[in-house]
Amino acid sequence: MSQSTCFKQTELGEIPEEWEVKKIKDICKTASGGTPSRKESKFFGGGIPWVKSSELRDNLICKTEETLSYEGLKHSSAKIFPKGTVLVAMYGATVGRTGMLGIDAATNQAVCAFIPNNAFLDNYFLWYWLQYIRPVLVHESIGAAQPNISQELLRQIPIPLPPLEEQKRIAGVLRLVDEIIERTRQIVSLYEKAKKYALSHLLTKGIGHTRFKQTELGEIPEEWEVKRLGDVGIIRQGRTLRRKDYKDSGRFKILKVRDISETGEINWNINEKGFTDEDLGNEFLLQFNDILVLSASHSEELVGQKIGFIHTLPNNFEKVFFVAELLRVRIFPEKAVPYFIYIVLIANKSRIKPLVKGGHLYPQSLAQLQIPLPPLEEQKQIAEILSTIDKAIDNERRYLEALGKLKKWLLNNLLTGKVRLPEWVGDILKQVFPEG
């Protein structure tokens, strides 16, 4: 069956002419939950799952952090909602976040529950609509001492209503993307666990060793040494920039603290304008395999803990410099493998922390950090193993980011009728989600 290309104007903007617009209150029952008195321990720990607003993460909820007893349910305004109920957080930092019950469960008073009339509204379609309009809900919550949206405001929300089978097609495609997102998150988690184990094992046991010795760093293979970081590289503080260093355009880039993420990834921000001042000093240049360590910050707990590695340099800038809040560690290649030393620093953040004095990490202090040093060939092997895991994690994270953008595009286009799904999509989705 061909889809209509004709649109009509509504309070939600243009939608297909065969779609309707209804208020949530006309096609949904809504209710909020409750919290029994915390003074009565007998009200908690029973067999009734109990959802708090902090557990809403646009997720299907099949397990809860806390449970209620039937006594607790009886002595509060909490009530049991059926599987498939759509939830929205009404108060505080989580305002506007959503979830769906994968089990029968109660909720606290900060959660609004939506039970749709399934003759008119698919619960998954409702769920995705509430995700789509979250920015509106968050905007509506601003102004009070604590952000909040009322149940009455939620009841007044307009929602587009395609024919029920089309709602199911739209929701089914979005569910499929959500499942892929969740599986990708699980893959990332598995890789991160593998990296954690590999770090712990390879940096203490090495590869194929059977004989070990006690050192100031603990037990390490007999063939390894303990060296200071300053023995295997040069550590330099970056350039303090003057206002005149900042020009509107140019061939040079200055790497700043904000360009390094919490996980050490470097964002080159290739659309940023460069600088023209040629007198920044070549001693402050960055090159491949340099390691960067945060040496000063308004957040003192990040000093020495934010560590980046130069895998690549942006090809749209002739030179790249770095600011004074960063330390550059440049490894002597005949003494150590740069990526191996980067891994060692990441694994030894707790031992860097005591070197921070007065909120600063100075080059001479970091140079004193003791590190395990295998023979060069073994360093290369360990670095290769961990680099392979890192690349796999990075690839999955990029895929996750792309999936997030895809979901955003689908929400914007499917829920408004800009893109229509043919009927055969529904036949396929029924095989993927036979429960409906």
Tab-separated table of C-alpha atoms in Angstrom:
chain	number	residue	atom	x	y	z
A	1	MET	CA	0.000	0.000	0.000
A	2	SER	CA	1.445	3.399	-0.944
A	3	GLN	CA	1.903	5.933	1.798
A	4	SER	CA	0.306	9.369	1.638
A	5	THR	CA	2.574	12.285	0.877
A	6	CYS	CA	-0.027	14.872	1.916
A	7	PHE	CA	0.456	16.759	5.201
A	8	LYS	CA	-1.656	18.971	7.421
A	9	GLN	CA	-0.810	21.655	9.967
A	10	THR	CA	-1.402	20.823	13.637
A	11	GLU	CA	-0.242	22.101	17.010
A	12	LEU	CA	2.696	19.694	16.566
A	13	GLY	CA	3.557	21.099	13.147
A	14	GLU	CA	3.085	19.231	9.890
A	15	ILE	CA	2.023	15.590	10.133
A	16	PRO	CA	0.533	13.170	7.564
A	17	GLU	CA	-3.101	14.030	6.938
A	18	GLU	CA	-4.397	10.611	8.057
A	19	TRP	CA	-2.709	10.948	11.444
A	20	GLU	CA	-4.525	12.450	14.439
A	21	VAL	CA	-3.326	14.492	17.414
A	22	LYS	CA	-4.589	13.594	20.869
A	23	LYS	CA	-3.802	14.622	24.438
A	24	ILE	CA	-2.119	11.980	26.575
A	25	LYS	CA	-5.040	12.157	29.031
A	26	ASP	CA	-7.470	11.064	26.308
A	27	ILE	CA	-5.724	7.794	25.542
A	28	CYS	CA	-3.732	7.006	28.713
A	29	LYS	CA	-4.278	6.458	32.387
A	30	THR	CA	-1.616	8.180	34.477
A	31	ALA	CA	-0.615	7.810	38.106
A	32	SER	CA	2.339	8.380	40.387
A	33	GLY	CA	3.694	6.077	43.062
A	34	GLY	CA	4.793	6.468	46.657
A	35	THR	CA	7.448	5.723	49.279
A	36	PRO	CA	6.682	3.933	52.549
A	37	SER	CA	8.216	5.288	55.745
A	38	ARG	CA	11.932	4.512	55.897
A	39	LYS	CA	11.554	4.214	59.657
A	40	GLU	CA	9.758	0.886	59.200
A	41	SER	CA	12.212	-1.727	57.920
A	42	LYS	CA	9.362	-4.214	57.499
A	43	PHE	CA	8.029	-2.071	54.622
A	44	PHE	CA	11.068	-2.908	52.471
A	45	GLY	CA	12.790	-6.052	51.217
A	46	GLY	CA	9.671	-7.917	50.172
A	47	GLY	CA	8.690	-9.397	46.842
A	48	ILE	CA	7.423	-6.260	45.080
A	49	PRO	CA	9.918	-4.557	42.705
A	50	TRP	CA	10.021	-0.794	43.378
A	51	VAL	CA	11.356	1.684	40.799
A	52	LYS	CA	13.011	4.968	41.796
A	53	SER	CA	13.432	7.857	39.354
A	54	SER	CA	17.224	7.398	39.401
A	55	GLU	CA	16.699	4.019	37.700
A	56	LEU	CA	15.111	5.599	34.604
A	57	ARG	CA	17.678	5.673	31.783
A	58	ASP	CA	15.459	5.194	28.693
A	59	ASN	CA	15.704	1.520	29.610
A	60	LEU	CA	13.546	-1.572	29.903
A	61	ILE	CA	13.340	-2.261	33.647
A	62	CYS	CA	13.374	-5.942	34.575
A	63	LYS	CA	15.080	-5.622	37.967
A	64	THR	CA	15.018	-2.928	40.653
A	65	GLU	CA	17.518	-1.788	43.258
A	66	GLU	CA	14.943	-2.061	46.065
A	67	THR	CA	11.751	-3.975	46.761
A	68	LEU	CA	8.692	-3.353	48.933
A	69	SER	CA	6.751	-5.708	51.158
A	70	TYR	CA	2.971	-5.944	50.917
A	71	GLU	CA	2.869	-4.048	54.231
A	72	GLY	CA	4.914	-1.251	52.652
A	73	LEU	CA	2.580	-1.144	49.656
A	74	LYS	CA	-0.438	-1.025	51.934
A	75	HIS	CA	0.941	1.820	54.066
A	76	SER	CA	1.922	4.136	51.205
A	77	SER	CA	0.530	5.564	47.996
A	78	ALA	CA	2.681	3.133	46.007
A	79	LYS	CA	0.761	0.864	43.650
A	80	ILE	CA	1.688	-1.986	41.336
A	81	PHE	CA	1.763	-1.116	37.633
A	82	PRO	CA	1.642	-3.806	34.926
A	83	LYS	CA	4.441	-4.849	32.616
A	84	GLY	CA	4.570	-2.484	29.615
A	85	THR	CA	3.809	0.639	31.681
A	86	VAL	CA	5.787	3.665	30.464
A	87	LEU	CA	7.533	5.737	33.147
A	88	VAL	CA	8.776	9.341	33.262
A	89	ALA	CA	10.805	10.997	36.035
A	90	MET	CA	9.094	14.159	37.291
A	91	TYR	CA	11.589	15.696	39.745
A	92	GLY	CA	15.220	16.633	40.229
A	93	ALA	CA	18.282	15.830	38.144
A	94	THR	CA	16.551	12.954	36.322
A	95	VAL	CA	13.535	14.988	35.190
A	96	GLY	CA	12.231	13.859	31.801
A	97	ARG	CA	14.083	10.536	31.770
A	98	THR	CA	12.021	7.530	30.768
A	99	GLY	CA	11.770	3.787	31.239
A	100	MET	CA	9.395	0.930	30.531
A	101	LEU	CA	8.435	-1.837	32.914
A	102	GLY	CA	9.526	-5.279	31.777
A	103	ILE	CA	7.893	-6.661	34.939
A	104	ASP	CA	4.980	-5.734	37.184
A	105	ALA	CA	6.366	-3.165	39.638
A	106	ALA	CA	5.600	-0.223	41.917
A	107	THR	CA	7.284	3.200	41.697
A	108	ASN	CA	8.089	6.073	44.010
A	109	GLN	CA	6.268	9.413	43.930
A	110	ALA	CA	8.873	11.020	41.632
A	111	VAL	CA	7.777	8.772	38.752
A	112	CYS	CA	4.700	9.201	36.577
A	113	ALA	CA	3.297	5.971	35.113
A	114	PHE	CA	1.465	5.885	31.753
A	115	ILE	CA	-0.842	2.983	30.932
A	116	PRO	CA	-2.045	3.499	27.343
A	117	ASN	CA	-5.348	2.385	25.886
A	118	ASN	CA	-3.882	-0.193	23.506
A	119	ALA	CA	-6.830	0.101	21.150
A	120	PHE	CA	-5.467	3.518	20.130
A	121	LEU	CA	-1.864	3.773	21.329
A	122	ASP	CA	1.077	1.386	21.274
A	123	ASN	CA	3.038	1.630	24.515
A	124	TYR	CA	6.417	1.552	22.728
A	125	PHE	CA	5.308	4.354	20.391
A	126	LEU	CA	4.331	6.388	23.467
A	127	TRP	CA	7.706	5.637	25.069
A	128	TYR	CA	9.650	6.889	22.071
A	129	TRP	CA	7.464	9.977	21.762
A	130	LEU	CA	8.263	10.884	25.371
A	131	GLN	CA	11.972	10.414	24.635
A	132	TYR	CA	11.642	12.628	21.565
A	133	ILE	CA	9.980	15.484	23.449
A	134	ARG	CA	12.303	15.292	26.484
A	135	PRO	CA	13.877	18.716	25.677
A	136	VAL	CA	10.384	20.229	25.939
A	137	LEU	CA	9.768	18.506	29.279
A	138	VAL	CA	13.133	19.651	30.653
A	139	HIS	CA	12.397	23.209	29.499
A	140	GLU	CA	9.004	23.104	31.220
A	141	SER	CA	10.670	21.951	34.458
A	142	ILE	CA	13.043	24.927	34.678
A	143	GLY	CA	12.182	27.710	37.091
A	144	ALA	CA	11.477	25.954	40.370
A	145	ALA	CA	14.070	25.524	43.120
A	146	GLN	CA	14.155	21.867	42.074
A	147	PRO	CA	13.357	21.018	38.441
A	148	ASN	CA	9.977	19.302	38.284
A	149	ILE	CA	7.080	18.584	35.974
A	150	SER	CA	3.608	17.824	37.230
A	151	GLN	CA	1.459	14.863	36.341
A	152	GLU	CA	-1.153	17.296	35.026
A	153	LEU	CA	1.388	18.843	32.630
A	154	LEU	CA	2.264	15.362	31.366
A	155	ARG	CA	-1.412	14.564	30.862
A	156	GLN	CA	-1.772	17.624	28.617
A	157	ILE	CA	1.045	16.572	26.255
A	158	PRO	CA	-0.145	16.276	22.652
A	159	ILE	CA	0.918	13.144	20.761
A	160	PRO	CA	0.615	12.302	17.065
A	161	LEU	CA	-1.438	9.174	16.391
A	162	PRO	CA	-0.699	7.232	13.225
A	163	PRO	CA	-2.847	4.161	12.593
A	164	LEU	CA	-2.021	1.529	15.222
A	165	GLU	CA	-0.159	-0.782	12.824
A	166	GLU	CA	1.998	2.111	11.654
A	167	GLN	CA	2.741	3.015	15.285
A	168	LYS	CA	3.956	-0.561	15.796
A	169	ARG	CA	6.191	-0.360	12.710
A	170	ILE	CA	7.735	2.901	13.888
A	171	ALA	CA	8.247	1.633	17.414
A	172	GLY	CA	9.622	-1.691	16.134
A	173	VAL	CA	12.385	-0.038	14.109
A	174	LEU	CA	13.358	2.089	17.108
A	175	ARG	CA	13.317	-0.985	19.386
A	176	LEU	CA	15.632	-2.757	16.952
A	177	VAL	CA	18.098	0.147	17.065
A	178	ASP	CA	17.863	0.190	20.877
A	179	GLU	CA	18.676	-3.528	21.025
A	180	ILE	CA	21.743	-3.017	18.825
A	181	ILE	CA	22.802	-0.097	21.049
A	182	GLU	CA	22.453	-2.244	24.176
A	183	ARG	CA	24.401	-5.144	22.675
A	184	THR	CA	27.140	-2.755	21.581
A	185	ARG	CA	27.332	-1.381	25.135
A	186	GLN	CA	27.726	-4.935	26.391
A	187	ILE	CA	30.548	-5.541	23.905
A	188	VAL	CA	32.315	-2.372	25.078
A	189	SER	CA	31.916	-3.538	28.674
A	190	LEU	CA	33.416	-6.947	27.841
A	191	TYR	CA	36.371	-5.340	26.076
A	192	GLU	CA	36.935	-3.016	29.042
A	193	LYS	CA	36.950	-5.985	31.425
A	194	ALA	CA	39.414	-7.770	29.139
A	195	LYS	CA	41.642	-4.690	29.117
A	196	LYS	CA	41.517	-4.411	32.898
A	197	TYR	CA	42.557	-8.048	33.276
A	198	ALA	CA	45.276	-7.724	30.615
A	199	LEU	CA	46.673	-4.598	32.289
A	200	SER	CA	46.773	-6.273	35.668
A	201	HIS	CA	48.420	-9.439	34.335
A	202	LEU	CA	50.795	-8.104	31.672
A	203	LEU	CA	52.219	-5.267	33.795
A	204	THR	CA	53.032	-7.587	36.708
A	205	LYS	CA	53.564	-11.060	35.177
A	206	GLY	CA	54.647	-10.157	31.647
A	207	ILE	CA	54.627	-12.729	28.862
A	208	GLY	CA	55.814	-16.269	29.546
A	209	HIS	CA	57.814	-15.625	32.727
A	210	THR	CA	58.239	-18.254	35.434
A	211	ARG	CA	60.749	-16.567	37.758
A	212	PHE	CA	59.950	-13.387	39.688
A	213	LYS	CA	61.616	-11.029	42.158
A	214	GLN	CA	60.440	-8.637	44.849
A	215	THR	CA	60.920	-4.908	44.165
A	216	GLU	CA	59.657	-1.605	45.529
A	217	LEU	CA	56.807	-1.993	43.006
A	218	GLY	CA	55.962	-5.501	44.173
A	219	GLU	CA	56.673	-8.774	42.402
A	220	ILE	CA	57.866	-8.491	38.781
A	221	PRO	CA	59.659	-10.878	36.375
A	222	GLU	CA	63.379	-11.356	37.079
A	223	GLU	CA	64.374	-9.976	33.675
A	224	TRP	CA	62.572	-6.686	34.271
A	225	GLU	CA	64.052	-3.535	35.809
A	226	VAL	CA	62.629	-0.724	37.922
A	227	LYS	CA	63.428	2.687	36.452
A	228	ARG	CA	62.368	6.282	36.995
A	229	LEU	CA	60.216	7.849	34.265
A	230	GLY	CA	62.919	10.473	33.813
A	231	ASP	CA	65.397	7.709	32.894
A	232	VAL	CA	63.477	6.786	29.738
A	233	GLY	CA	62.271	10.162	28.493
A	234	ILE	CA	62.221	13.949	28.738
A	235	ILE	CA	59.361	15.721	30.509
A	236	ARG	CA	58.558	19.313	29.586
A	237	GLN	CA	55.849	21.724	30.667
A	238	GLY	CA	53.854	23.490	27.951
A	239	ARG	CA	53.715	27.105	26.877
A	240	THR	CA	51.942	29.824	28.857
A	241	LEU	CA	49.921	31.590	26.204
A	242	ARG	CA	49.624	35.330	25.910
A	243	ARG	CA	46.584	37.066	24.486
A	244	LYS	CA	48.528	38.023	21.397
A	245	ASP	CA	49.144	34.324	20.670
A	246	TYR	CA	45.450	33.914	19.855
A	247	LYS	CA	44.810	34.924	16.277
A	248	ASP	CA	41.724	34.448	14.126
A	249	SER	CA	43.278	32.091	11.605
A	250	GLY	CA	46.514	30.384	10.799
A	251	ARG	CA	48.493	27.207	10.282
A	252	PHE	CA	49.214	26.348	13.915
A	253	LYS	CA	47.074	24.690	16.589
A	254	ILE	CA	47.485	24.867	20.347
A	255	LEU	CA	46.290	21.757	22.186
A	256	LYS	CA	44.386	22.740	25.326
A	257	VAL	CA	43.288	20.781	28.385
A	258	ARG	CA	39.679	20.614	27.189
A	259	ASP	CA	40.859	18.861	24.014
A	260	ILE	CA	41.725	15.768	26.096
A	261	SER	CA	38.764	13.735	27.357
A	262	GLU	CA	38.482	12.050	30.761
A	263	THR	CA	39.407	8.771	29.062
A	264	GLY	CA	42.476	10.274	27.384
A	265	GLU	CA	41.048	10.621	23.883
A	266	ILE	CA	42.266	13.694	22.015
A	267	ASN	CA	39.774	15.823	20.101
A	268	TRP	CA	41.642	17.794	17.482
A	269	ASN	CA	38.589	19.944	16.741
A	270	ILE	CA	39.584	20.194	13.092
A	271	ASN	CA	37.061	22.972	12.443
A	272	GLU	CA	38.759	25.254	14.976
A	273	LYS	CA	40.666	28.217	13.591
A	274	GLY	CA	44.447	28.020	13.857
A	275	PHE	CA	46.998	30.576	15.033
A	276	THR	CA	49.447	32.720	13.109
A	277	ASP	CA	52.107	33.597	15.705
A	278	GLU	CA	55.257	31.803	14.560
A	279	ASP	CA	57.211	32.585	17.742
A	280	LEU	CA	55.640	29.971	20.022
A	281	GLY	CA	58.905	28.006	20.296
A	282	ASN	CA	59.703	24.640	18.695
A	283	GLU	CA	60.436	23.174	22.133
A	284	PHE	CA	56.648	23.227	22.696
A	285	LEU	CA	55.811	21.217	19.569
A	286	LEU	CA	53.938	17.927	19.720
A	287	GLN	CA	54.764	14.886	17.626
A	288	PHE	CA	53.646	11.267	17.201
A	289	ASN	CA	53.993	9.089	20.325
A	290	ASP	CA	54.118	12.001	22.772
A	291	ILE	CA	52.348	11.434	26.096
A	292	LEU	CA	50.439	14.291	27.745
A	293	VAL	CA	49.696	14.504	31.472
A	294	LEU	CA	47.506	17.155	33.118
A	295	SER	CA	49.745	19.243	35.401
A	296	ALA	CA	47.292	21.877	36.697
A	297	SER	CA	43.519	22.308	36.810
A	298	HIS	CA	40.681	23.999	38.668
A	299	SER	CA	39.649	20.422	39.524
A	300	GLU	CA	42.671	19.306	41.516
A	301	GLU	CA	41.505	15.685	41.578
A	302	LEU	CA	42.128	15.529	37.793
A	303	VAL	CA	45.778	16.613	38.049
A	304	GLY	CA	48.002	13.715	37.018
A	305	GLN	CA	44.903	11.625	36.278
A	306	LYS	CA	44.058	12.895	32.796
A	307	ILE	CA	46.581	11.298	30.443
A	308	GLY	CA	46.543	11.383	26.630
A	309	PHE	CA	48.583	9.810	23.851
A	310	ILE	CA	49.345	11.301	20.438
A	311	HIS	CA	48.302	8.577	17.983
A	312	THR	CA	47.808	11.040	15.117
A	313	LEU	CA	48.238	14.722	14.325
A	314	PRO	CA	45.678	16.851	12.447
A	315	ASN	CA	46.686	17.269	8.824
A	316	ASN	CA	45.042	20.684	8.496
A	317	PHE	CA	47.601	22.329	10.809
A	318	GLU	CA	51.299	22.732	10.070
A	319	LYS	CA	52.370	22.570	13.720
A	320	VAL	CA	50.732	21.675	17.031
A	321	PHE	CA	51.791	23.197	20.369
A	322	PHE	CA	50.564	22.482	23.916
A	323	VAL	CA	49.578	24.681	26.854
A	324	ALA	CA	51.293	25.133	30.237
A	325	GLU	CA	48.668	23.075	32.069
A	326	LEU	CA	50.031	19.967	30.337
A	327	LEU	CA	53.261	18.017	30.654
A	328	ARG	CA	54.703	16.385	27.554
A	329	VAL	CA	56.496	13.076	28.118
A	330	ARG	CA	58.714	12.232	25.127
A	331	ILE	CA	60.213	8.749	25.340
A	332	PHE	CA	63.696	7.805	24.107
A	333	PRO	CA	62.838	5.081	21.541
A	334	GLU	CA	66.058	3.176	22.227
A	335	LYS	CA	65.064	2.830	25.907
A	336	ALA	CA	61.306	2.273	25.900
A	337	VAL	CA	58.209	1.904	23.732
A	338	PRO	CA	56.107	5.100	24.069
A	339	TYR	CA	52.740	3.325	24.048
A	340	PHE	CA	53.967	0.877	26.693
A	341	ILE	CA	54.956	3.794	28.956
A	342	TYR	CA	51.567	5.406	28.311
A	343	ILE	CA	49.893	2.158	29.456
A	344	VAL	CA	52.104	2.071	32.569
A	345	LEU	CA	51.112	5.649	33.457
A	346	ILE	CA	47.412	4.862	32.976
A	347	ALA	CA	47.775	1.823	35.247
A	348	ASN	CA	49.690	3.809	37.888
A	349	LYS	CA	47.469	6.865	38.310
A	350	SER	CA	47.174	6.145	42.033
A	351	ARG	CA	50.962	6.392	42.357
A	352	ILE	CA	51.051	9.684	40.422
A	353	LYS	CA	48.585	11.332	42.803
A	354	PRO	CA	51.058	11.677	45.749
A	355	LEU	CA	53.456	13.513	43.413
A	356	VAL	CA	50.972	16.406	43.075
A	357	LYS	CA	51.995	19.307	45.338
A	358	GLY	CA	49.858	22.389	45.890
A	359	GLY	CA	47.556	21.430	43.049
A	360	HIS	CA	50.454	21.129	40.560
A	361	LEU	CA	52.370	18.249	39.042
A	362	TYR	CA	55.850	19.469	38.183
A	363	PRO	CA	58.103	17.853	35.545
A	364	GLN	CA	60.815	17.023	38.101
A	365	SER	CA	58.233	15.307	40.328
A	366	LEU	CA	56.760	13.169	37.542
A	367	ALA	CA	60.305	12.259	36.488
A	368	GLN	CA	60.762	10.484	39.845
A	369	LEU	CA	57.857	8.092	39.240
A	370	GLN	CA	59.133	4.525	39.405
A	371	ILE	CA	57.981	2.229	36.613
A	372	PRO	CA	58.457	-1.447	35.682
A	373	LEU	CA	60.572	-1.818	32.545
A	374	PRO	CA	60.659	-5.098	30.602
A	375	PRO	CA	63.168	-5.684	27.770
A	376	LEU	CA	62.324	-3.593	24.686
A	377	GLU	CA	60.963	-6.514	22.649
A	378	GLU	CA	58.577	-7.545	25.436
A	379	GLN	CA	57.420	-3.942	25.807
A	380	LYS	CA	56.495	-4.016	22.102
A	381	GLN	CA	54.547	-7.259	22.532
A	382	ILE	CA	52.619	-5.965	25.570
A	383	ALA	CA	51.918	-2.643	23.834
A	384	GLU	CA	50.643	-4.477	20.750
A	385	ILE	CA	48.226	-6.620	22.786
A	386	LEU	CA	46.797	-3.660	24.692
A	387	SER	CA	46.751	-1.421	21.622
A	388	THR	CA	44.646	-4.049	19.827
A	389	ILE	CA	42.133	-4.073	22.696
A	390	ASP	CA	42.104	-0.254	22.782
A	391	LYS	CA	41.404	-0.094	19.035
A	392	ALA	CA	38.532	-2.559	19.433
A	393	ILE	CA	37.054	-0.461	22.257
A	394	ASP	CA	37.484	2.716	20.216
A	395	ASN	CA	35.773	1.140	17.184
A	396	GLU	CA	32.813	-0.014	19.274
A	397	ARG	CA	32.497	3.404	20.925
A	398	ARG	CA	32.467	5.089	17.522
A	399	TYR	CA	29.814	2.620	16.392
A	400	LEU	CA	27.827	3.409	19.543
A	401	GLU	CA	28.081	7.121	18.788
A	402	ALA	CA	26.863	6.519	15.219
A	403	LEU	CA	23.943	4.448	16.510
A	404	GLY	CA	22.999	7.283	18.871
A	405	LYS	CA	22.916	9.693	15.933
A	406	LEU	CA	20.882	7.206	13.900
A	407	LYS	CA	18.328	6.851	16.696
A	408	LYS	CA	18.042	10.637	16.998
A	409	TRP	CA	17.453	10.899	13.239
A	410	LEU	CA	14.831	8.148	13.347
A	411	LEU	CA	12.998	9.754	16.279
A	412	ASN	CA	12.890	13.058	14.418
A	413	ASN	CA	11.712	11.602	11.118
A	414	LEU	CA	9.567	8.564	11.951
A	415	LEU	CA	7.606	10.105	14.829
A	416	THR	CA	6.658	13.146	12.747
A	417	GLY	CA	5.814	11.275	9.540
A	418	LYS	CA	8.623	12.817	7.496
A	419	VAL	CA	9.664	9.241	6.684
A	420	ARG	CA	7.010	6.538	6.286
A	421	LEU	CA	7.588	2.820	6.688
A	422	PRO	CA	5.945	0.388	4.228
A	423	GLU	CA	3.748	-2.445	5.517
A	424	TRP	CA	6.314	-5.169	4.737
A	425	VAL	CA	8.564	-3.685	7.459
A	426	GLY	CA	5.885	-4.663	9.958
A	427	ASP	CA	5.928	-8.274	8.722
A	428	ILE	CA	9.670	-8.494	9.346
A	429	LEU	CA	9.393	-6.855	12.757
A	430	LYS	CA	6.739	-9.354	13.850
A	431	GLN	CA	9.366	-12.075	13.391
A	432	VAL	CA	11.903	-10.058	15.416
A	433	PHE	CA	9.423	-9.158	18.166
A	434	PRO	CA	6.775	-11.932	18.102
A	435	GLU	CA	5.330	-10.753	21.424
A	436	GLY	CA	4.210	-7.509	19.719
